[in-house]
XYZ file of C-alpha atoms in Angstrom:
766
model
C 13.925 -14.641 -29.736
C 16.284 -11.670 -29.327
C 15.037 -8.217 -28.468
C 13.326 -6.168 -31.172
C 16.168 -4.809 -33.351
C 14.000 -1.909 -34.536
C 13.958 -0.352 -31.060
C 16.905 1.663 -29.767
C 15.034 4.217 -27.595
C 11.860 3.977 -25.523
C 9.575 6.626 -24.037
C 8.086 5.781 -20.609
C 4.989 7.667 -19.442
C 4.781 7.985 -15.651
C 1.695 8.123 -13.459
C 1.813 11.781 -12.411
C 0.777 12.920 -8.930
C -0.093 10.537 -6.118
C -3.849 10.189 -5.808
C -6.075 7.724 -3.984
C -6.068 4.651 -6.200
C -2.753 5.466 -7.866
C 0.115 5.733 -5.434
C 3.843 5.048 -5.353
C 3.547 1.554 -6.860
C 4.019 3.249 -10.225
C 7.291 4.809 -9.089
C 8.390 1.261 -8.295
C 7.217 -0.119 -11.648
C 8.510 2.857 -13.668
C 11.916 2.694 -11.988
C 12.152 -1.054 -12.556
C 11.161 -0.585 -16.209
C 13.752 2.149 -16.803
C 16.495 0.020 -15.264
C 15.438 -2.991 -17.362
C 15.517 -0.946 -20.586
C 18.984 0.411 -19.811
C 20.147 -3.112 -18.940
C 19.039 -4.087 -22.453
C 21.192 -1.288 -23.913
C 18.382 1.099 -24.869
C 18.089 4.857 -24.490
C 15.323 5.786 -22.024
C 13.182 8.937 -22.228
C 10.794 9.632 -19.366
C 7.924 12.038 -18.733
C 6.399 12.378 -15.271
C 5.070 15.356 -13.343
C 5.815 14.030 -9.845
C 9.097 15.446 -8.483
C 9.085 13.245 -5.366
C 9.766 10.010 -7.277
C 12.957 8.015 -7.786
C 12.012 7.592 -11.457
C 12.368 11.356 -12.050
C 15.857 11.389 -10.521
C 18.252 12.769 -13.148
C 20.500 9.674 -12.979
C 17.823 7.132 -13.935
C 16.626 7.898 -17.470
C 18.771 9.343 -20.268
C 16.335 12.240 -20.674
C 13.797 13.155 -17.983
C 10.948 15.616 -18.509
C 9.062 16.839 -15.440
C 6.085 18.146 -17.373
C 2.272 17.869 -17.354
C 1.245 14.457 -18.700
C -0.935 15.638 -21.572
C -0.971 14.558 -25.193
C 0.374 17.951 -26.317
C 3.391 17.813 -24.005
C 4.087 14.165 -24.827
C 3.959 14.937 -28.558
C 6.495 17.748 -28.146
C 8.821 15.335 -26.326
C 8.344 12.747 -29.082
C 9.248 15.372 -31.709
C 12.402 16.342 -29.784
C 13.595 12.902 -28.620
C 12.359 10.743 -31.549
C 11.784 7.543 -29.525
C 11.174 4.304 -31.457
C 8.643 2.956 -28.970
C 6.251 3.955 -26.201
C 5.831 1.864 -23.021
C 2.447 2.800 -21.442
C 1.945 -0.139 -19.061
C 4.013 0.986 -16.046
C 2.345 4.374 -15.447
C -1.074 3.307 -14.238
C -4.314 4.585 -15.708
C -2.726 7.958 -16.488
C -0.278 6.413 -18.946
C -2.860 4.129 -20.566
C -5.326 6.967 -21.107
C -2.659 9.213 -22.651
C -1.470 6.372 -24.899
C -5.021 5.892 -26.199
C -5.368 9.645 -26.782
C -2.022 9.799 -28.645
C -3.094 6.915 -30.851
C -6.559 8.342 -31.543
C -5.036 11.705 -32.510
C -2.615 9.975 -34.886
C 0.444 11.212 -32.973
C 2.108 7.802 -32.724
C 1.500 6.992 -36.377
C 2.648 10.460 -37.496
C 5.972 10.175 -35.682
C 6.462 6.417 -36.303
C 6.364 5.428 -32.629
C 5.297 1.850 -31.955
C 3.442 0.819 -28.809
C 5.048 -1.977 -26.786
C 3.697 -3.957 -23.853
C 0.054 -3.598 -24.874
C -1.600 -2.584 -28.114
C -4.392 -0.005 -28.307
C -6.979 -2.600 -29.274
C -6.114 -4.721 -26.226
C -6.208 -1.719 -23.881
C -9.621 -0.693 -25.191
C -11.029 -4.219 -24.903
C -9.858 -4.453 -21.308
C -10.730 -0.917 -20.205
C -14.057 -0.547 -22.015
C -16.363 -2.616 -19.842
C -18.842 -3.229 -22.662
C -16.198 -4.551 -25.041
C -14.715 -6.633 -22.221
C -18.040 -8.313 -21.400
C -18.631 -8.951 -25.102
C -15.201 -10.576 -25.555
C -15.639 -12.754 -22.464
C -19.076 -13.914 -23.604
C -17.606 -14.916 -26.989
C -15.221 -17.408 -25.373
C -17.634 -18.706 -22.735
C -16.314 -16.899 -19.673
C -19.167 -15.962 -17.344
C -19.620 -12.309 -16.269
C -22.106 -10.523 -14.010
C -25.596 -9.861 -15.379
C -26.186 -6.268 -16.454
C -25.619 -3.808 -19.276
C -24.205 -0.478 -20.426
C -25.928 2.873 -20.596
C -25.022 6.421 -21.604
C -28.165 8.200 -20.354
C -30.629 8.087 -17.471
C -33.398 6.883 -19.818
C -31.296 3.899 -20.894
C -30.489 3.220 -17.232
C -34.198 3.142 -16.301
C -34.968 0.684 -19.107
C -32.189 -1.621 -17.920
C -33.316 -1.316 -14.294
C -36.755 -2.660 -15.200
C -35.074 -6.068 -15.791
C -33.037 -6.005 -12.547
C -33.539 -5.702 -8.786
C -31.770 -3.703 -6.099
C -29.041 -3.420 -4.979
C -27.131 -2.768 -8.220
C -23.487 -1.845 -8.854
C -22.711 1.212 -10.999
C -19.247 1.321 -12.594
C -18.036 4.077 -14.963
C -15.854 2.946 -17.885
C -12.207 4.044 -18.178
C -11.673 5.104 -14.556
C -9.175 3.935 -11.953
C -9.370 2.881 -8.320
C -13.120 2.410 -8.722
C -13.482 6.173 -9.225
C -17.142 7.081 -9.635
C -18.255 3.552 -8.722
C -21.133 3.081 -6.303
C -23.915 0.808 -5.035
C -27.562 1.849 -5.341
C -30.033 0.337 -2.859
C -33.143 2.231 -4.041
C -34.416 4.319 -6.945
C -33.623 7.732 -5.429
C -29.965 6.744 -5.028
C -29.942 5.059 -8.441
C -30.703 8.160 -10.559
C -28.220 10.325 -8.704
C -25.416 7.737 -8.800
C -25.886 6.950 -12.495
C -25.569 10.656 -13.318
C -22.381 10.880 -11.271
C -20.998 7.766 -12.985
C -21.680 9.155 -16.466
C -19.833 12.352 -15.524
C -16.892 10.381 -14.030
C -16.412 8.253 -17.150
C -14.228 9.733 -19.924
C -16.511 7.942 -22.405
C -19.747 8.984 -20.589
C -20.624 5.324 -20.154
C -21.515 3.298 -17.079
C -21.976 -0.393 -16.476
C -24.958 -1.361 -14.310
C -24.634 -4.879 -12.921
C -26.251 -7.288 -10.506
C -24.929 -6.871 -6.971
C -22.177 -9.293 -6.038
C -22.135 -8.156 -2.409
C -21.137 -11.054 -0.199
C -19.409 -13.019 -2.968
C -15.772 -14.033 -2.450
C -13.162 -12.092 -4.457
C -9.903 -13.378 -5.937
C -7.144 -12.026 -8.169
C -4.547 -13.712 -10.348
C -1.359 -11.965 -11.489
C -0.687 -13.251 -14.986
C 2.297 -12.787 -17.319
C 2.309 -13.653 -21.033
C 5.099 -13.468 -23.611
C 5.182 -13.203 -27.408
C 5.538 -17.008 -27.720
C 2.238 -17.400 -25.816
C 3.961 -18.766 -22.711
C 1.758 -17.810 -19.746
C 2.499 -18.068 -16.023
C 0.455 -17.262 -12.921
C 2.809 -15.312 -10.674
C 0.516 -15.218 -7.674
C -3.027 -15.838 -6.483
C -4.536 -13.294 -4.072
C -7.670 -13.704 -1.958
C -9.631 -10.795 -0.525
C -10.688 -11.450 3.066
C -13.366 -8.795 2.659
C -16.105 -10.002 0.295
C -17.277 -8.238 -2.864
C -18.717 -4.779 -2.328
C -15.413 -3.385 -1.023
C -12.808 -2.254 -3.561
C -9.851 -4.648 -3.658
C -7.511 -1.766 -2.782
C -9.495 -1.244 0.447
C -9.693 -4.947 1.293
C -7.412 -6.981 3.507
C -5.891 -9.490 1.102
C -3.860 -12.687 1.438
C -1.433 -14.476 -0.886
C -1.610 -17.242 -1.836
C -5.396 -17.751 -1.889
C -6.433 -19.688 1.218
C -9.965 -21.000 0.665
C -10.048 -22.030 -3.007
C -10.576 -25.657 -3.940
C -8.186 -26.964 -6.596
C -11.122 -27.250 -9.028
C -12.015 -23.564 -8.538
C -8.388 -22.482 -8.839
C -7.861 -24.423 -12.079
C -11.002 -22.856 -13.548
C -9.776 -19.352 -12.662
C -6.312 -20.153 -13.984
C -7.686 -21.383 -17.326
C -10.042 -18.408 -17.613
C -7.268 -15.921 -16.767
C -5.022 -17.313 -19.494
C -7.911 -17.401 -21.976
C -8.793 -13.834 -20.973
C -5.293 -12.525 -21.813
C -5.289 -14.326 -25.136
C -8.782 -13.091 -26.004
C -8.136 -9.476 -25.048
C -4.836 -9.601 -26.915
C -2.309 -8.775 -24.196
C 0.671 -9.882 -26.265
C 3.309 -9.425 -23.573
C 3.631 -8.364 -19.979
C 1.671 -8.534 -16.764
C -2.050 -8.293 -16.161
C -4.245 -8.496 -13.096
C -7.412 -10.605 -13.543
C -10.178 -10.458 -10.909
C -12.824 -13.076 -10.151
C -15.851 -13.456 -7.878
C -17.244 -16.718 -6.486
C -20.745 -17.111 -5.057
C -20.221 -19.048 -1.782
C -23.801 -20.350 -1.883
C -23.616 -22.217 -5.199
C -19.983 -21.950 -6.395
C -20.822 -19.848 -9.465
C -17.621 -18.157 -10.665
C -17.490 -15.035 -12.831
C -14.756 -12.780 -14.144
C -15.037 -9.183 -12.906
C -12.363 -7.323 -14.843
C -8.720 -7.276 -15.860
C -6.024 -4.588 -15.953
C -3.772 -4.811 -19.045
C -0.922 -3.139 -17.157
C 1.103 -3.204 -13.974
C -1.194 -2.343 -11.051
C -1.102 -1.980 -7.260
C -1.918 -5.679 -7.034
C 1.034 -6.368 -9.351
C 3.332 -4.534 -6.943
C 1.898 -6.572 -4.074
C 2.303 -9.856 -5.992
C 5.839 -8.874 -6.959
C 6.858 -8.172 -3.365
C 4.933 -11.217 -2.086
C 6.794 -13.636 -4.344
C 10.043 -11.823 -5.094
C 9.226 -12.081 -8.829
C 10.075 -8.694 -10.469
C 6.896 -8.315 -12.516
C 7.572 -4.819 -13.913
C 11.120 -5.722 -14.933
C 10.067 -8.972 -16.617
C 7.080 -7.290 -18.314
C 9.417 -4.635 -19.755
C 11.851 -7.244 -21.103
C 8.950 -9.177 -22.651
C 7.751 -5.964 -24.338
C 11.142 -5.810 -26.075
C 10.628 -9.257 -27.596
C 12.315 -11.504 -25.045
C 10.410 -14.611 -23.941
C 9.984 -16.062 -20.455
C 12.247 -19.013 -21.248
C 15.068 -16.620 -22.212
C 15.054 -14.666 -18.948
C 16.708 -15.918 -15.779
C 14.879 -15.564 -12.478
C 16.719 -12.760 -10.648
C 15.994 -14.268 -7.243
C 17.644 -17.656 -7.772
C 19.988 -16.837 -10.651
C 19.385 -20.428 -11.857
C 15.731 -20.995 -12.648
C 14.016 -19.350 -15.616
C 11.363 -16.628 -15.423
C 9.059 -19.196 -17.063
C 8.931 -21.116 -13.763
C 5.881 -20.134 -11.733
C 6.723 -18.871 -8.241
C 5.906 -21.174 -5.334
C 5.833 -19.680 -1.863
C 6.047 -21.434 1.511
C 4.773 -18.570 3.650
C 1.685 -16.361 3.971
C 1.542 -12.708 2.903
C -1.125 -10.337 4.244
C -1.829 -6.834 2.952
C -3.765 -4.375 5.114
C -4.814 -0.950 3.720
C -4.110 2.286 5.584
C -6.888 4.902 5.861
C -6.741 8.503 7.093
C -10.423 9.195 7.743
C -9.646 11.361 10.781
C -8.408 14.051 8.391
C -11.824 14.129 6.709
C -14.408 14.860 9.430
C -17.299 14.711 6.960
C -16.392 11.204 5.739
C -18.647 8.337 6.818
C -15.743 5.899 6.847
C -17.837 3.202 5.179
C -15.941 1.250 2.521
C -17.457 0.573 -0.887
C -16.588 -0.017 -4.526
C -14.695 3.283 -4.775
C -11.198 3.130 -3.304
C -10.486 5.272 -0.220
C -7.243 3.886 1.245
C -4.182 6.145 1.116
C -1.575 3.412 1.481
C -1.005 -0.155 2.571
C 1.323 -2.464 4.447
C 2.401 -6.008 3.735
C 3.642 -8.613 6.193
C 5.147 -12.079 5.747
C 4.735 -14.955 8.194
C 4.791 -18.743 8.288
C 1.097 -18.781 9.218
C -1.879 -16.562 8.497
C -2.113 -15.612 12.172
C 1.504 -14.459 12.325
C 1.199 -12.605 9.022
C -1.968 -10.657 9.847
C -0.683 -9.718 13.321
C 2.541 -8.336 11.811
C 0.522 -6.435 9.199
C -1.662 -4.654 11.765
C 1.475 -3.847 13.791
C 2.964 -2.258 10.647
C 0.007 0.105 10.083
C 1.105 2.743 12.600
C -2.471 3.235 13.708
C -1.799 2.790 17.428
C -2.032 -1.013 17.195
C 0.463 -3.623 18.378
C -1.207 -6.416 16.412
C -4.714 -7.605 15.597
C -6.508 -6.550 18.776
C -9.585 -4.614 19.886
C -9.166 -0.858 19.821
C -10.881 2.074 21.503
C -12.567 3.372 18.386
C -12.897 7.072 17.845
C -13.747 9.407 15.016
C -12.605 8.050 11.679
C -14.628 4.868 12.139
C -18.401 5.172 11.670
C -19.356 2.360 14.009
C -19.244 4.544 17.123
C -17.174 4.049 20.257
C -16.680 0.684 21.856
C -19.121 -0.301 24.541
C -19.553 -3.393 26.656
C -22.394 -4.368 24.342
C -20.926 -3.737 20.895
C -23.840 -3.758 18.458
C -23.364 -6.716 16.103
C -24.993 -4.776 13.270
C -21.886 -2.550 13.361
C -20.071 -5.412 11.627
C -22.415 -5.481 8.640
C -20.632 -2.759 6.656
C -16.980 -2.693 5.734
C -14.949 -0.130 7.693
C -11.247 0.376 8.199
C -11.291 -1.332 11.618
C -13.979 -3.982 11.166
C -11.463 -6.801 11.728
C -10.644 -5.357 15.155
C -14.312 -5.379 16.109
C -14.569 -8.986 14.930
C -11.800 -10.106 17.276
C -13.518 -8.128 20.044
C -16.871 -9.877 19.628
C -15.092 -13.241 19.526
C -13.582 -12.352 22.909
C -17.153 -11.762 24.093
C -18.217 -15.259 23.073
C -19.817 -14.801 19.643
C -19.642 -17.723 17.208
C -18.104 -18.029 13.740
C -21.576 -18.700 12.288
C -23.008 -15.480 13.770
C -20.159 -13.361 12.377
C -20.326 -15.069 8.972
C -24.048 -14.339 8.618
C -23.391 -10.631 9.170
C -20.069 -10.110 7.320
C -19.902 -12.850 4.626
C -16.196 -13.218 5.496
C -15.212 -16.824 4.791
C -15.464 -19.026 7.921
C -11.836 -20.183 7.506
C -10.583 -16.654 8.176
C -13.089 -16.161 10.990
C -11.900 -19.355 12.699
C -8.314 -18.098 12.518
C -9.329 -14.800 14.146
C -11.345 -16.619 16.810
C -8.341 -18.805 17.655
C -6.227 -15.655 18.041
C -8.805 -14.203 20.438
C -8.724 -17.316 22.632
C -4.998 -18.154 22.643
C -3.453 -19.228 25.966
C -1.230 -16.525 27.418
C 1.297 -18.715 29.251
C 3.238 -20.077 26.263
C 5.538 -17.319 24.984
C 6.927 -19.448 22.129
C 3.388 -20.101 20.820
C 2.413 -16.437 21.257
C 5.425 -15.321 19.213
C 4.739 -17.970 16.536
C 1.227 -16.550 16.152
C 2.545 -13.011 15.689
C 1.956 -11.477 19.128
C 4.235 -8.503 19.771
C 6.149 -8.043 23.019
C 3.766 -5.208 23.909
C 0.704 -7.435 23.427
C 2.246 -10.219 25.504
C 3.150 -7.646 28.156
C -0.519 -6.651 28.431
C -1.524 -10.311 28.767
C 1.053 -10.912 31.537
C 0.865 -7.472 33.164
C 4.477 -6.611 32.288
C 6.024 -3.954 30.060
C 7.518 -4.832 26.677
C 11.129 -4.477 27.940
C 10.454 -7.116 30.586
C 8.944 -9.430 27.963
C 11.961 -8.908 25.699
C 14.344 -9.909 28.491
C 12.115 -12.846 29.480
C 11.862 -14.348 26.001
C 15.606 -13.886 25.374
C 16.307 -15.749 28.616
C 14.025 -18.515 27.300
C 15.856 -18.369 23.919
C 12.646 -17.291 22.150
C 14.193 -15.143 19.413
C 13.292 -14.685 15.743
C 14.856 -16.597 12.893
C 15.099 -15.058 9.440
C 13.835 -16.703 6.270
C 14.429 -15.833 2.621
C 11.861 -14.946 -0.042
C 13.056 -17.155 -2.895
C 10.099 -17.722 -5.335
C 10.716 -21.483 -5.248
C 9.806 -22.625 -1.702
C 13.438 -23.311 -0.870
C 14.218 -25.650 -3.794
C 17.054 -23.358 -4.922
C 19.249 -21.047 -2.869
C 18.248 -17.412 -3.381
C 21.011 -15.047 -4.424
C 19.009 -11.906 -3.558
C 18.820 -11.369 0.206
C 15.130 -10.581 0.765
C 14.188 -11.664 4.303
C 11.413 -11.831 6.876
C 11.271 -12.899 10.499
C 9.426 -15.779 12.070
C 9.702 -17.815 15.266
C 10.979 -21.243 14.351
C 14.472 -22.565 15.024
C 16.167 -22.462 11.612
C 17.897 -19.347 10.254
C 18.223 -19.228 6.473
C 20.601 -16.243 6.517
C 23.751 -15.251 8.376
C 24.626 -11.659 9.320
C 26.250 -9.683 6.497
C 30.030 -9.376 6.624
C 31.841 -6.034 6.528
C 30.810 -2.447 7.290
C 27.031 -2.126 7.160
C 24.332 0.413 7.916
C 20.613 -0.137 8.539
C 18.195 2.348 6.928
C 14.690 2.572 8.368
C 11.951 3.106 5.775
C 8.819 5.202 6.036
C 6.211 2.462 6.509
C 2.797 2.893 4.871
C 1.893 5.886 2.723
C -0.483 8.250 4.469
C -1.615 11.825 4.040
C 1.422 13.858 5.070
C 3.937 11.041 4.586
C 4.269 9.726 1.077
C 6.651 8.807 -1.662
C 9.160 11.560 -0.835
C 10.471 9.562 2.142
C 11.018 6.518 -0.033
C 13.004 8.774 -2.380
C 15.171 9.863 0.571
C 15.751 6.268 1.719
C 16.796 5.134 -1.757
C 19.160 8.099 -2.108
C 20.654 7.152 1.271
C 21.345 3.675 -0.115
C 23.200 5.153 -3.090
C 25.187 7.500 -0.829
C 26.209 4.729 1.574
C 27.279 2.424 -1.258
C 29.528 5.198 -2.589
C 31.158 5.319 0.865
C 31.822 1.564 0.824
C 29.065 0.484 3.239
C 26.774 -2.490 2.798
C 23.155 -1.406 3.082
C 20.269 -3.016 4.962
C 16.692 -1.758 4.527
C 13.821 -2.352 6.968
C 10.399 -1.410 5.577
C 6.876 -2.835 5.220
C 5.435 -0.900 2.240
C 4.977 -3.127 -0.847
C 4.545 -0.189 -3.243
C 8.019 1.288 -2.873
C 11.367 1.295 -4.652
C 13.048 0.828 -1.247
C 11.510 -2.665 -0.951
C 12.671 -3.731 -4.410
C 14.428 -7.096 -4.415
C 17.818 -5.871 -5.684
C 18.216 -2.324 -4.322
C 20.098 -3.070 -1.096
C 22.526 -5.699 0.128
C 19.794 -7.044 2.382
C 16.087 -6.235 2.685
C 14.094 -7.077 5.811
C 10.371 -6.863 5.026
C 9.303 -6.122 8.596
C 7.199 -3.672 10.631
C 9.198 -0.506 11.371
C 8.496 -0.866 15.091
C 10.992 -0.811 17.976
C 10.712 -4.555 18.586
C 11.197 -5.622 14.977
C 13.968 -3.115 14.256
C 15.804 -4.043 17.474
C 15.630 -7.738 16.525
C 17.362 -6.995 13.216
C 19.934 -4.721 14.895
C 20.825 -7.463 17.391
C 21.102 -9.990 14.564
C 23.127 -7.854 12.130
C 25.179 -5.694 14.564
C 25.516 -2.747 12.116
C 27.878 0.237 12.405
C 24.788 2.363 12.865
C 21.161 3.027 11.982
C 19.915 5.877 9.778
C 16.556 7.181 10.981
C 16.179 10.603 9.385
C 15.082 9.561 5.874
C 11.911 7.613 6.697
C 9.824 10.525 7.944
C 7.959 10.345 11.243
C 7.981 6.532 11.344
C 11.614 6.014 12.493
C 11.650 9.238 14.537
C 8.998 7.795 16.863
C 11.321 4.961 17.921
C 14.661 6.829 17.717
C 14.937 7.665 21.419
C 14.176 4.107 22.540
C 16.666 2.674 20.033
C 19.402 4.946 21.372
C 18.542 4.074 24.971
C 18.937 0.409 23.983
C 22.499 1.039 22.801
C 21.882 1.469 19.069
C 24.277 3.857 17.303
C 22.084 6.472 15.586
C 23.843 8.033 12.600
C 23.270 11.676 11.646
C 21.126 13.914 13.810
C 20.852 12.450 17.333
C 17.466 11.680 18.943
C 18.284 14.374 21.524
C 18.522 17.018 18.806
C 15.521 15.622 16.949
C 13.576 16.036 20.179
C 14.567 19.723 20.323
C 12.900 20.260 16.957
C 9.899 17.964 17.469
C 8.983 19.103 20.993
C 7.298 22.444 20.320
C 8.076 23.807 23.790
C 11.799 23.054 23.577
C 11.961 24.439 20.048
C 10.215 27.633 21.119
C 12.676 28.054 23.982
C 15.606 27.778 21.552
C 14.055 30.468 19.340
C 13.775 32.733 22.402
C 17.404 32.066 23.383
C 18.546 32.931 19.860
C 16.360 36.041 19.895
C 14.539 34.883 16.745
C 11.151 36.510 16.287
C 8.304 33.986 16.346
C 4.600 33.898 17.218
C 3.787 33.862 20.950
C 3.535 30.286 22.159
C 3.065 28.006 25.124
C 2.297 24.378 25.966
C -0.059 22.578 28.272
C -0.652 18.979 29.324
C -4.006 19.448 31.052
C -7.085 21.181 29.719
C -6.748 23.969 32.303
C -3.119 24.592 31.312
C -4.035 24.690 27.621
C -6.886 27.184 28.219
C -4.629 29.411 30.356
C -1.971 29.526 27.592
C -4.527 30.258 24.865
C -6.162 33.098 26.818
C -2.772 34.624 27.667
C -1.798 34.595 23.949
C -5.226 35.670 22.686
C -7.477 34.011 20.102
C -7.196 32.881 17.344
C -4.544 30.308 18.245
C -3.109 27.308 16.434
C -3.440 24.131 18.534
C -1.357 21.086 17.708
C 0.252 18.103 19.431
C 4.008 17.528 19.315
C 5.424 14.628 17.304
C 2.813 14.495 14.552
C 3.110 14.916 10.850
C 1.200 16.412 7.940
C -0.840 18.709 10.191
C -2.561 15.764 11.874
C -4.864 16.981 14.683
C -3.856 20.592 14.012
C -6.639 23.157 14.263
C -7.176 26.920 14.228
C -9.144 27.707 17.405
C -11.234 30.886 17.803
C -12.816 30.416 21.254
C -12.520 28.682 24.628
C -15.416 26.345 23.813
C -13.794 25.263 20.558
C -10.491 24.681 22.408
C -12.141 22.433 25.029
C -13.768 20.440 22.213
C -10.416 20.189 20.395
C -8.557 18.848 23.461
C -11.159 16.128 24.070
C -11.175 15.071 20.401
C -7.375 14.950 20.126
C -6.697 12.746 23.139
C -5.927 9.659 21.036
C -3.379 11.584 18.943
C -1.560 13.484 21.700
C -1.024 10.342 23.825
C 0.920 11.947 26.647
C 2.647 14.575 24.513
C 1.969 18.219 25.414
C -0.358 20.311 23.264
C 1.384 23.287 21.701
C -0.543 26.551 21.439
C 0.805 29.425 19.396
C -0.489 32.678 18.070
C -2.165 32.285 14.693
C -1.041 34.958 12.263
C -3.956 35.598 9.932
C -3.179 36.755 6.365
C 0.554 36.046 6.801
C 2.797 34.535 4.102
C 4.685 31.299 4.638
C 8.152 30.400 3.337
C 10.398 27.334 3.600
C 14.199 27.282 3.700
C 16.088 24.016 3.114
C 19.526 23.629 4.630
C 22.277 21.021 4.979
C 24.744 20.871 7.859
C 27.843 18.804 8.638
C 27.777 19.941 12.252
C 29.788 23.115 11.766
C 28.987 24.442 8.293
C 25.473 25.147 7.019
C 24.574 25.179 3.335
C 21.356 26.937 2.308
C 19.902 25.080 -0.669
């Protein structure tokens, strides 16, 4: 079937500002959708209020409105632009909620705008938990026991038929917002009230607790001919009770029997048909009771989601692009798979590798946070890693996190994790609750001789995963090839052999233990991929050769975190465009599955790898580029810039030496003095006595901060000597050998930014 001839222009609603639960995955999906619409010859109108996104770049859509995403503003844009259709499925919950509001107010009907991708009735059936449970019951799909309430009185009546703990979920919210677990009556009343307030429809679902059940997700795509494919299965390592966005997840699912998988597959397809998702992608979530095998459906998202972005990057299948084309009336058997250029989009992806996603948390910036994970999402970003085995994949993922880890290894826990500091006798009960570093404690207790059965009883993490972690904790240290195959970094191996990572690098190269590069091809190697999307592993066969011609490597920003977000992905993508204009081939290294920079067709070659010195240097040695661009990925590439240059890498743009002048607060302050530029009094210290001496010479209050950090991390206004001593002791893990910078704090002063560009001799003030 050809595309809908009635549609010549489409309005896309974006996701608005980055919030926990709705991050830059919607920049990726919105950008992919806009490009797909233009590819189909349509005019694209876009509204989004986030200026840091690629999708709001003036070159992407035909008309871009950076405006508040409210029904009034959207209606004014509809009146002015007269779009034929509205696509609400690539802008997260924000776009869906506005689409429902526009429909309920009669705006779409009044201006003859049709909805594509998902109809209002389908959105409401999926998003309204009561309607969803009702529809599932009609077709024989099992759901959790429970019911819906709008008041405390109704909640108490329902509770009389249930037992604690119970799950409380508000309707029409995103990222589990307002969701909670009540373990007793006092908590119950308070949490129900909060849930009613959080829900736009003042409705909450109260359900039996599924804590300890296994959780799975299927990414499903359906077209107007009722062709349905499962793009990817995802298994949560963390059991139910932790939001899927906060869970470590693996694709494909590892511990499902074929019988269980076929049941989920059939239910997922039936779910889409029952809800009425006519075209596009949906995420369907399931829970399985490990004690008796009972399987239930939890929920589904009738739109592109964070899990969709993960599934898309895990398989190479461009879900947002395909979903957009399907919304125009194309069918899966009319679209060619972009990865192979030969197979059809109707072919389900098959992958011959393991993908692991690990969330990134920034609890240290919230001193009052408990750090316990629950049904409400708290992660601020995530990383994804690809390996031939689960062990290799999860090690690479933890190395990608930029949390001071070189792989999956025990860590000296500090504030930001509620389970207290490590001791020789780590309390096993500390493993009972989900926390951001629970997996690191698990590997630690395995090193101390605990059994898989003991850990399973406490955590409910499937024994298959626990056995894998135990094997990692007990691996022999004298076989470098095996250590590299199981994901150990040079730094980790160096600690095992009492050598530094440079020595290990030289040793393994002398032993010819070097990475090979494989291609993500959606078809397990049956067809040659035409899109160069690669990952490293340690077997003997290379599936790619170095690119020919002039080429530049761009280092991405790694995981989103507070202080480093989507704006660095914007910069990296713009760098790609700029380099292509200059005739260079572009190579991207990044590990963030939510981003435009890791899209399958943006660059000439994508390496989905940790942005660490070891992994970047491996790619540099393989590709031999003209140079490496480090200044667009934020703090992530800057941290390794000096070591790259010392290893002979040509750094393009600002040199690491000059970056150091700006990043090292003492050197920067000295330059200001030389230039006779007025600035607050300052000084630096490396010991506590030096820091106190500087602060008392300047006079309190002072601003204390380490060099080489970003987003104000570990920065504090200090009013007394006692507070300063406390600050220095608490910041030890952040400063890590860098001096602490102390400068005069100017109370009640105004702050201004100036942006400038320089070619080395001329400066342009923006």
